[in-house]
CSV table of C-alpha atoms and ligand atoms in Angstrom, one decimal:
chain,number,residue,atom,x,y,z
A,200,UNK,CA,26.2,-88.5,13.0
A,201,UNK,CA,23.2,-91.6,13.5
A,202,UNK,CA,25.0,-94.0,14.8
A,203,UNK,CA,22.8,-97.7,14.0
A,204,UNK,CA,24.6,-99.5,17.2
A,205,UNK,CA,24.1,-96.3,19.1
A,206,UNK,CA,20.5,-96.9,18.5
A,207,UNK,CA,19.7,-93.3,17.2
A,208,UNK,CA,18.6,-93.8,14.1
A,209,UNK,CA,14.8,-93.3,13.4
A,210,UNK,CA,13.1,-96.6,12.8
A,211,UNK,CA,11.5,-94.9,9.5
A,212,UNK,CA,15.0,-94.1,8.0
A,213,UNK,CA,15.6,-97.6,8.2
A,214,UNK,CA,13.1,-98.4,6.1
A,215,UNK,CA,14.4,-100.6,2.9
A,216,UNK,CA,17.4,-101.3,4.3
A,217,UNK,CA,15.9,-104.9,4.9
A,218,UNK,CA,13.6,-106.1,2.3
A,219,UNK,CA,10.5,-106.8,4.8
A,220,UNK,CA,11.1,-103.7,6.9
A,221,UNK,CA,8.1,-103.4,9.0
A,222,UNK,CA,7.6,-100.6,11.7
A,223,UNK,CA,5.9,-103.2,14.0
A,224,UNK,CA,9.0,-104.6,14.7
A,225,UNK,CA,10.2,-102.1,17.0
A,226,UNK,CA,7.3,-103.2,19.8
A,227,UNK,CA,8.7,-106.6,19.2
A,228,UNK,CA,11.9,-106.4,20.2
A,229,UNK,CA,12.0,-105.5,24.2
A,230,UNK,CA,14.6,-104.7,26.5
A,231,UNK,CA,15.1,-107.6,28.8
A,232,UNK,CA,13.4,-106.3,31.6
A,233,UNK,CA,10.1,-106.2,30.3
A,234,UNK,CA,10.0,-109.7,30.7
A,235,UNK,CA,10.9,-109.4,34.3
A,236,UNK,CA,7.1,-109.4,35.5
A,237,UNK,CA,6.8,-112.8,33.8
A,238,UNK,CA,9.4,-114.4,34.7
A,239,UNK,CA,9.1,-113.7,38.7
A,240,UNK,CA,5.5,-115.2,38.5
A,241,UNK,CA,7.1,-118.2,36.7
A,242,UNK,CA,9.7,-118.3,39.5
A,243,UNK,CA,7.0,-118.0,42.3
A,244,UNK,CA,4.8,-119.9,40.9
A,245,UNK,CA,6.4,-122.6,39.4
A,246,UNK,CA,3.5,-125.0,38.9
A,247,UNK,CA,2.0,-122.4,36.8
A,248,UNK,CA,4.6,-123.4,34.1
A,249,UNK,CA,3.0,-126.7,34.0
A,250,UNK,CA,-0.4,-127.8,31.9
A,251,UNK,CA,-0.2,-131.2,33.5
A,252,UNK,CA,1.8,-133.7,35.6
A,253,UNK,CA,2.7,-136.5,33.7
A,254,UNK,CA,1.2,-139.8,35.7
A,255,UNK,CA,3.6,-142.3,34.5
A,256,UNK,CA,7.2,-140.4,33.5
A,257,UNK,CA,8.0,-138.1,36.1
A,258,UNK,CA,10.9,-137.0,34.6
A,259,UNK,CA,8.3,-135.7,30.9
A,260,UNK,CA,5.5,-133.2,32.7
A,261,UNK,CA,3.3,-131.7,30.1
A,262,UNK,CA,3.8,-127.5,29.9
A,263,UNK,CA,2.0,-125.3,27.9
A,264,UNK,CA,1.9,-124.3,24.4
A,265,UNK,CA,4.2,-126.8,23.8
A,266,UNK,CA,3.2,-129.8,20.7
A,267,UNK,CA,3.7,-133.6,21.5
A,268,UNK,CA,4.0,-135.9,18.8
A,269,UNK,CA,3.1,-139.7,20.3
A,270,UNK,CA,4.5,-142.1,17.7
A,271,UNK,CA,4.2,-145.5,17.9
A,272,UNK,CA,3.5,-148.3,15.3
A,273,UNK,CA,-0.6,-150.0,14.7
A,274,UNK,CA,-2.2,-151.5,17.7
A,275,UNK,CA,0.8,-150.1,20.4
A,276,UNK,CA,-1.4,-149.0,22.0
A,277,UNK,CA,-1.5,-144.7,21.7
A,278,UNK,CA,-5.3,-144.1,21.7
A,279,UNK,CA,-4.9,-146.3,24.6
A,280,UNK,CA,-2.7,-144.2,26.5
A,281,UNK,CA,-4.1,-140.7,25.4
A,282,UNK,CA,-7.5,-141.9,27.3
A,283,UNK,CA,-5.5,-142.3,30.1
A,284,UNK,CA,-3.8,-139.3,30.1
A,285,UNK,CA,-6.9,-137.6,29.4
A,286,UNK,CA,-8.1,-138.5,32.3
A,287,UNK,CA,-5.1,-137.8,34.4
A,288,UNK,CA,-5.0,-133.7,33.2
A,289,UNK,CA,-9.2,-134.2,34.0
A,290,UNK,CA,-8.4,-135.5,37.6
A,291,UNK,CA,-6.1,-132.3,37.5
A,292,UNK,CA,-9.4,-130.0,36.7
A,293,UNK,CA,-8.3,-129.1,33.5
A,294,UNK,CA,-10.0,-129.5,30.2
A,295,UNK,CA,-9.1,-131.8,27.4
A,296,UNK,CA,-10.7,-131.8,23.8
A,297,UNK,CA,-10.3,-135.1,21.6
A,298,UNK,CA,-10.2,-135.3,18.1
A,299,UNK,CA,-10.6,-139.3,16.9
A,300,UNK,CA,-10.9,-139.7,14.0
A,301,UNK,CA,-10.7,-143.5,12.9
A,302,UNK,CA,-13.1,-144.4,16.3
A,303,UNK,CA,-16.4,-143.8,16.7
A,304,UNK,CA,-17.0,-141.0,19.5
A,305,UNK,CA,-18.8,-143.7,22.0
A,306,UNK,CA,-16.1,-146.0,21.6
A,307,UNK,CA,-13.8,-143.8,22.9
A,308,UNK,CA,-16.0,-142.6,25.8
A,309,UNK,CA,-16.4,-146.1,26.6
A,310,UNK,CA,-12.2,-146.5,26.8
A,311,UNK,CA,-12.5,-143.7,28.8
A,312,UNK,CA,-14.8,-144.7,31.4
A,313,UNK,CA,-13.6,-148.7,31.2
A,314,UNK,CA,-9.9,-146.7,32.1
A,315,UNK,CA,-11.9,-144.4,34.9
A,316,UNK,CA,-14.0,-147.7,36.5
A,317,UNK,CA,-10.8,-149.8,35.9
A,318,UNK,CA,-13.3,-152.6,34.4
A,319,UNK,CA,-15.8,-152.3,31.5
A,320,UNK,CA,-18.0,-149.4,31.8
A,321,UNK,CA,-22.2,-150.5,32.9
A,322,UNK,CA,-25.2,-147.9,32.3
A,323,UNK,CA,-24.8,-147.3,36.2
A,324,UNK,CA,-21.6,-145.8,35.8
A,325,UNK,CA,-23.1,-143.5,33.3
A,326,UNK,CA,-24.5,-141.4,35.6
A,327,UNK,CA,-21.5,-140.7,38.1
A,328,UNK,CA,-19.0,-140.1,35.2
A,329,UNK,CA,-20.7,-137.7,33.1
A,330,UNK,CA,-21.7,-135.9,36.1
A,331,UNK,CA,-17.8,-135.4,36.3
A,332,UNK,CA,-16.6,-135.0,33.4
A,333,UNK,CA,-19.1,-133.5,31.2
A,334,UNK,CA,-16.9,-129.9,32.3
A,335,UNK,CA,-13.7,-131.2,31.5
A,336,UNK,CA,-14.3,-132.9,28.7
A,337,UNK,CA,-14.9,-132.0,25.2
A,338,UNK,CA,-14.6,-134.7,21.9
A,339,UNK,CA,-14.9,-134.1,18.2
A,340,UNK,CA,-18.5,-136.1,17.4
A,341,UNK,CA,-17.4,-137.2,13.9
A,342,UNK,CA,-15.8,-140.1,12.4
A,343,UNK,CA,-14.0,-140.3,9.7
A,344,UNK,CA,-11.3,-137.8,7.4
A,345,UNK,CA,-11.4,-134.1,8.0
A,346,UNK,CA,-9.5,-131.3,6.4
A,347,UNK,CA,-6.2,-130.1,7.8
A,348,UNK,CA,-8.3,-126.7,8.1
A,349,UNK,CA,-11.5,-127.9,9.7
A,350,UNK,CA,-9.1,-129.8,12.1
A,351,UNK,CA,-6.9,-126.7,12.9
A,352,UNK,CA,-10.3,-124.5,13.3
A,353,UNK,CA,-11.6,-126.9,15.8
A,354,UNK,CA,-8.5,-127.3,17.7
A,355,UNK,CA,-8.2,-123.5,17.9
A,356,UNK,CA,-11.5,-122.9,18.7
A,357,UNK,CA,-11.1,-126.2,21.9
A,358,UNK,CA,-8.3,-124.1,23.0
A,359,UNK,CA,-9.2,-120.6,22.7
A,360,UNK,CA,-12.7,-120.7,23.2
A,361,UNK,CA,-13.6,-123.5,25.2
A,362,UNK,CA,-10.6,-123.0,27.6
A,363,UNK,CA,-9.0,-126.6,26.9
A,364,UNK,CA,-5.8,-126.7,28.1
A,365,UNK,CA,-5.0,-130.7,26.6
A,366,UNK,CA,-5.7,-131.2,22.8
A,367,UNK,CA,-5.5,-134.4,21.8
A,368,UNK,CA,-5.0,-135.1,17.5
A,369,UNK,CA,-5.2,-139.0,17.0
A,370,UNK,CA,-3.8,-139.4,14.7
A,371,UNK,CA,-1.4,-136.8,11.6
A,372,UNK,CA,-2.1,-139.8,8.8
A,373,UNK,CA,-5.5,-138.7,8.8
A,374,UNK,CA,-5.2,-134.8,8.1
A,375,UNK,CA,-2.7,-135.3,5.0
A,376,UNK,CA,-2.9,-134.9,1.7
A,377,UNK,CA,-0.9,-135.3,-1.6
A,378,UNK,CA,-0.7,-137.3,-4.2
A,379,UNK,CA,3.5,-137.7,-4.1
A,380,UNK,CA,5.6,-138.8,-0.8
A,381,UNK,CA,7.1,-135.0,-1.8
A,382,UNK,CA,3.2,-133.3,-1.2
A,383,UNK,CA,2.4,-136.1,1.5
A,384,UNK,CA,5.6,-135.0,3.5
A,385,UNK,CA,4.9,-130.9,2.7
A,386,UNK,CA,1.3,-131.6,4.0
A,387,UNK,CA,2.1,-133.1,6.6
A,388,UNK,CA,5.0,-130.0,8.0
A,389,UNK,CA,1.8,-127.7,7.4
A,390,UNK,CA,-0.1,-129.7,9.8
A,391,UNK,CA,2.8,-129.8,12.3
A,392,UNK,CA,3.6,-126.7,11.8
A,393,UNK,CA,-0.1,-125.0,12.0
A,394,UNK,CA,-0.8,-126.9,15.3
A,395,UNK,CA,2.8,-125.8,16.8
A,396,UNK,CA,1.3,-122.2,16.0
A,397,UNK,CA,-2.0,-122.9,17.3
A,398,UNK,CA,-0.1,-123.9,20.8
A,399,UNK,CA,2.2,-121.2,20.7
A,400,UNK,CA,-0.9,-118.9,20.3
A,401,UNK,CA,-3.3,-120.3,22.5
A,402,UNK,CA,-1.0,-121.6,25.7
A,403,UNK,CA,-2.6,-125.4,25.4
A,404,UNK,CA,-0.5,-128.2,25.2
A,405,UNK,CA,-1.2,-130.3,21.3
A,406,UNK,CA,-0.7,-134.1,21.8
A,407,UNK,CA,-0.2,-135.4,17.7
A,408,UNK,CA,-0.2,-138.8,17.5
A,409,UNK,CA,1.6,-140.1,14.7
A,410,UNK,CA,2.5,-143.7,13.0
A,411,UNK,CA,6.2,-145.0,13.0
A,412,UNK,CA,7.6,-146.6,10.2
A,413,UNK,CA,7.6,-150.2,10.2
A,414,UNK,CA,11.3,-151.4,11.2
A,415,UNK,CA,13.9,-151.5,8.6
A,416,UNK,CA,14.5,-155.6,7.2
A,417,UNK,CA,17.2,-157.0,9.9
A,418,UNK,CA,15.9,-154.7,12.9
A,419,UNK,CA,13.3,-157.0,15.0
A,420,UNK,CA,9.6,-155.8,16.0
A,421,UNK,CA,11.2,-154.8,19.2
A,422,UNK,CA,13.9,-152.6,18.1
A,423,UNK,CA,14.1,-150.0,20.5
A,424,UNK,CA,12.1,-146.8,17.9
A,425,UNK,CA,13.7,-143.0,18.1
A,426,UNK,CA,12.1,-139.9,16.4
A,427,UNK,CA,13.4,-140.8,12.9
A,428,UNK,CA,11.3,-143.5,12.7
A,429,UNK,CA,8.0,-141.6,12.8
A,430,UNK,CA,6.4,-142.2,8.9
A,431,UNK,CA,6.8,-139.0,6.9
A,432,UNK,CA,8.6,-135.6,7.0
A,433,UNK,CA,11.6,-135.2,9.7
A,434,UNK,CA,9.9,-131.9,9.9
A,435,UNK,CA,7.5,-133.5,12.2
A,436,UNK,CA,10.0,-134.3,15.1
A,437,UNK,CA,11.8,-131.2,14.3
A,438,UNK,CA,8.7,-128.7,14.8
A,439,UNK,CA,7.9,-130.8,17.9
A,440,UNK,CA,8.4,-129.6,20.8
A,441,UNK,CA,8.6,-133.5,22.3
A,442,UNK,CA,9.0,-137.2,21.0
A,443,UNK,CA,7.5,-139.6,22.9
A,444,UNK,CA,7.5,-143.4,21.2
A,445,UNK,CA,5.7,-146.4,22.3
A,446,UNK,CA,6.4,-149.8,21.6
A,447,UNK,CA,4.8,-153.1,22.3
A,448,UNK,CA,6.7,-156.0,23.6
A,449,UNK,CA,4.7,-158.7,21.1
A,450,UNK,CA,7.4,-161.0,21.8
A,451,UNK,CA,6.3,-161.1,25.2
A,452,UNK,CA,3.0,-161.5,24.7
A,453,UNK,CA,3.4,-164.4,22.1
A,454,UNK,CA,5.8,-166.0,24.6
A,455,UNK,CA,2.9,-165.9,27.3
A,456,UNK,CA,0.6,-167.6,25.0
A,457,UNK,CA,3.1,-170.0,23.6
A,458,UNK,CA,3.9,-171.0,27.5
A,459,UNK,CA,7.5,-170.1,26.8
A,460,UNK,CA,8.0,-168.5,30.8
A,461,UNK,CA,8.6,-170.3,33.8
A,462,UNK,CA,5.7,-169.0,35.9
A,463,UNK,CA,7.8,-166.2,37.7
A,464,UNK,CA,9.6,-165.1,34.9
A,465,UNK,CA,6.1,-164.3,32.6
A,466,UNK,CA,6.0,-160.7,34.1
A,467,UNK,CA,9.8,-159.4,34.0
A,468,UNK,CA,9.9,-158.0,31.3
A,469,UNK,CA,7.4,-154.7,31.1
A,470,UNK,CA,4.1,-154.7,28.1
A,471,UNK,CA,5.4,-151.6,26.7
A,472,UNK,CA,8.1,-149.2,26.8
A,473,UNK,CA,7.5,-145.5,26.5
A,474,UNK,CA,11.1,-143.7,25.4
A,475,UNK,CA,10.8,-139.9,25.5
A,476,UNK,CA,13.4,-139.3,22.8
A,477,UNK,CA,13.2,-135.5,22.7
A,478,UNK,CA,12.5,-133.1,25.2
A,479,UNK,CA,13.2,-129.5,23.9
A,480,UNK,CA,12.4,-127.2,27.6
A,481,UNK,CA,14.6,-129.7,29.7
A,482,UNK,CA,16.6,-132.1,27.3
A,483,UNK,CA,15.9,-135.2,28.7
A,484,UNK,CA,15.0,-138.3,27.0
A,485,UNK,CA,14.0,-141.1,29.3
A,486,UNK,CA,12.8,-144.6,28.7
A,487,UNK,CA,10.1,-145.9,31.0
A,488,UNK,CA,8.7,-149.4,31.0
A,489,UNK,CA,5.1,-149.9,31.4
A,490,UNK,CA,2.3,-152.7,32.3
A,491,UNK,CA,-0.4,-153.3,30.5
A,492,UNK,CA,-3.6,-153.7,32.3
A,493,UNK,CA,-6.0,-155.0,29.7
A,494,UNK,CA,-9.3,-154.9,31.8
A,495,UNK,CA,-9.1,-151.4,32.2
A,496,UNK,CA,-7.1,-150.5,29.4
A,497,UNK,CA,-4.7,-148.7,31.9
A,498,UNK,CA,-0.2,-148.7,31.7
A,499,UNK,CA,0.8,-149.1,35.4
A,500,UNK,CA,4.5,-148.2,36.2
A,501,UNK,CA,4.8,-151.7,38.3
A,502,UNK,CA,4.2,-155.7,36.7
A,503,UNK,CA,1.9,-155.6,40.0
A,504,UNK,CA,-0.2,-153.0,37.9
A,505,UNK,CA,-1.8,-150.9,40.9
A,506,UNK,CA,-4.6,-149.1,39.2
A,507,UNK,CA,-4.8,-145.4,39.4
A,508,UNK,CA,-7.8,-143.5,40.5
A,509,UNK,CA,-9.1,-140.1,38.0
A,510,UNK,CA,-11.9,-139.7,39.3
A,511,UNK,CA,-13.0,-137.5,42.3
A,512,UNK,CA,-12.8,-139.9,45.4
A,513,UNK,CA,-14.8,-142.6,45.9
A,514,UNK,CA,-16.7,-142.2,42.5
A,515,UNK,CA,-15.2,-145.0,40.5
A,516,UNK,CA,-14.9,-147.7,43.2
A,517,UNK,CA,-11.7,-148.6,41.8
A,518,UNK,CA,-9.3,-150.5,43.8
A,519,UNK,CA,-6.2,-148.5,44.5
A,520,UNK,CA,-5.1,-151.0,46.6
A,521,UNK,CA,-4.8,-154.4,44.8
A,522,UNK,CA,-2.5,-155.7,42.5
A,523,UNK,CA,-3.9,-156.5,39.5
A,524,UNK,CA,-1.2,-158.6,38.0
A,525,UNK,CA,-2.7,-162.2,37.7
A,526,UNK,CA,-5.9,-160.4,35.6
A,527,UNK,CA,-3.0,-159.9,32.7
A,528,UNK,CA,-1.5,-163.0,32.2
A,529,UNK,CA,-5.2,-164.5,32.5
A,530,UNK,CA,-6.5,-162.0,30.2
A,531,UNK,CA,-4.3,-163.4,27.3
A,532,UNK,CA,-4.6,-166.7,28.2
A,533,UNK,CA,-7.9,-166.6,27.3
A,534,UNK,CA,-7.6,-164.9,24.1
A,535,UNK,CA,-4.9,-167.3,22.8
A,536,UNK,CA,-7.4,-170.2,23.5
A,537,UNK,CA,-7.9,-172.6,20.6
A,538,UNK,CA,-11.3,-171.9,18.7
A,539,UNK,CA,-13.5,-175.2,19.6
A,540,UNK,CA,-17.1,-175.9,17.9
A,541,UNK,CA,-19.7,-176.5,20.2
B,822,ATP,N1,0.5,-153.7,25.6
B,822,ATP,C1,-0.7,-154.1,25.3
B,822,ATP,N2,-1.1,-155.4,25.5
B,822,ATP,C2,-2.3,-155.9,25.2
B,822,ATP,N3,-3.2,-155.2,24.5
B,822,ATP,C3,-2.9,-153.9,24.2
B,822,ATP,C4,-1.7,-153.3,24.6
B,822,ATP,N4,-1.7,-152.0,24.1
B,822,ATP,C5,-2.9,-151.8,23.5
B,822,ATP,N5,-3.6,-152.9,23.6
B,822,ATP,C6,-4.9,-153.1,23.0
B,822,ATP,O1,-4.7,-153.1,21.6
B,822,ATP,C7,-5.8,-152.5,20.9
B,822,ATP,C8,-5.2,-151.3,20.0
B,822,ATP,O2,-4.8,-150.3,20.9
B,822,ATP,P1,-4.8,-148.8,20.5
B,822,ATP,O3,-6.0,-148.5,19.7
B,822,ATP,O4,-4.6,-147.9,21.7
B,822,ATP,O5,-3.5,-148.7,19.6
B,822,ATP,P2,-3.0,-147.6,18.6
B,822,ATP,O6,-1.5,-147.5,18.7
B,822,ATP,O7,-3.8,-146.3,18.8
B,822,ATP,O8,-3.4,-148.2,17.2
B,822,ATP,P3,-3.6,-147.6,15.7
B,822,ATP,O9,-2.3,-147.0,15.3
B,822,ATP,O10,-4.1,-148.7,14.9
B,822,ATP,O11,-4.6,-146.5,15.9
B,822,ATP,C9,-6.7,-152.0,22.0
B,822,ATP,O12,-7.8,-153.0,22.1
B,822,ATP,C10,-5.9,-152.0,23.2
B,822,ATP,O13,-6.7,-152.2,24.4
């Protein structure tokens, strides 16, 4: 007698025994050792896994086909940080698309190069940076909203067709739609969702950024932020594959310009912290404090903010070798300057 567990029943007699029966289903489901192949070129090659080492959390490299939602509230400083990392996976020759849709294109070439030449960016420089990056670098030319599906098309088409391994979606706010929190929230799982399948399909690594929530009445501006506070759906952390949150230290930052340090205490405390609150391939969460370099827009993993170097050697000039602390604290000093007439 055909015995199911015995495995000798003919995959047509099962048909209708399950309402979606489909035949294709048997090439689906493999004996284990099919994957064998695979997995001893993952073993030997284990750097393969990766699509890019992380520059400032060791512990949160970035492997393929995986999605990364980056939440963090206005101004923390994510577009910020995705130039930078942009330019880290360049330095590690592989291609990165971005999609930007609240700044203009040159703007964000201009954060890019005032991030690769550690100071803002002069028609000299335009020259030695294009002639590096123009491979390895692809961006989205228009400002402005853009359909979920135009979006998804394009990030497809970055990945699949244009061999980037790094897309970067700044930011989720901009590709939903609804007129209810309810459609809002089911927009915004599509979007998630569709560029979790896009990964999937495509082996490139999708970097969301996404707005948190403003913190609930009693919690301060510097409440340390986790994946629930990311504005919409909890579908979005869910579908993700990581969580990584920034925050700002503004109290710092208003304490500099209030004079409220003693001079060596200003710089104790770090600009920003970057908590990786979910990590589905390793499950590690990690908090990591950062500096804030504002001349070149870069986060440093020390207060003596040592600058790193993208760029092939010796293009950028960039000092790899100085601290580049003092530039901070004067940098806001002179912002916070009284307005005088002249
Ligand atoms: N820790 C910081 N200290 C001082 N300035 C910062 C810091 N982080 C970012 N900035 C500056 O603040 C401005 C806003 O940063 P950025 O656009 O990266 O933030 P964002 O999180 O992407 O904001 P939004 O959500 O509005 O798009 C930029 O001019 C950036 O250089």
């Amino acid at each position: 007698m055909a015995d199911v567990f015995a495995g000798t029943v003919e995959p047509a007699k099962t048909r209708g025994a399950w309402s979606d029966y489909n035949a294709r289903i048997a090439e689906d489901i493999v004996k284990c050792g099919q994957l064998q192949g695979d997995i001893a070129s993952e073993l030997m090659y284990p750097a393969s896994r990766l699509a890019g080492k992380n520059p400032l959390v060791k512990s949160f490299d970035f492997r393929p086909s995986e999605l990364t939602i980056w939440g963090g509230e206005n101004g923390a400083g994510k577009s910020a940080l995705m130039n930078q990392l942009a330019l880290s996976m360049m330095s590690q020759s592989q291609k990165v698309c971005l999609f930007s849709f609240e700044m203009d294109p040159k703007r964000t070439l201009i954060s890019c190069m005032r991030c690769a030449f550690g100071r803002s960016p002069t028609t000299q420089d335009l020259f030695p940076f294009f002639d590096w990056a123009n491979d390895l670098l692809y961006i989205y030319r228009n400002q402005g909203a853009i359909s979920a599906e135009y979006c998804a098309d394009g990030v497809f088409y970055a990945a699949k067709m244009l061999g980037c391994r790094h897309i970067v979606v700044d930011n989720l706010m901009m590709l939903t739609t609804g007129n209810s929190s309810d459609s809002v929230m089911q927009s915004q799982k599509r979007v998630v969702q569709t560029m979790k399948e896009i990964a999937i399909a495509t082996g490139a690594h999708i970097h969301l950024v996404a707005h948190l929530r403003k913190p609930a009445n009693g919690q301060g501006q510097n409440a340390k932020p986790s994946r629930f506070d990311i504005s919409g759906s909890s579908d979005i952390s869910n579908l993700a594959d990581n969580v990584a949150l920034l925050r700002r230290n503004r109290e710092k930052e208003q304490q500099i310009i209030d004079g409220g340090f003693r001079n060596d205490q200003w710089d104790s405390e770090p600009d920003v912290l970057l908590t990786v609150d979910k990590q589905r391939a390793t499950g590690d969460s990690s908090m990591t404090p950062l500096w804030y370099d504002k001349p070149s827009g870069q986060f440093c993993i020390s207060s003596a903010r040592y600058l790193q170097d993208y760029m092939p050697s010796g293009m950028s000039g960039i000092d790899t070798t100085k601290p580049h602390q003092l530039d901070a604290i004067q940098g806001l000093k002179e912002r916070s300057k009284p307005w005088e007439p002249i």
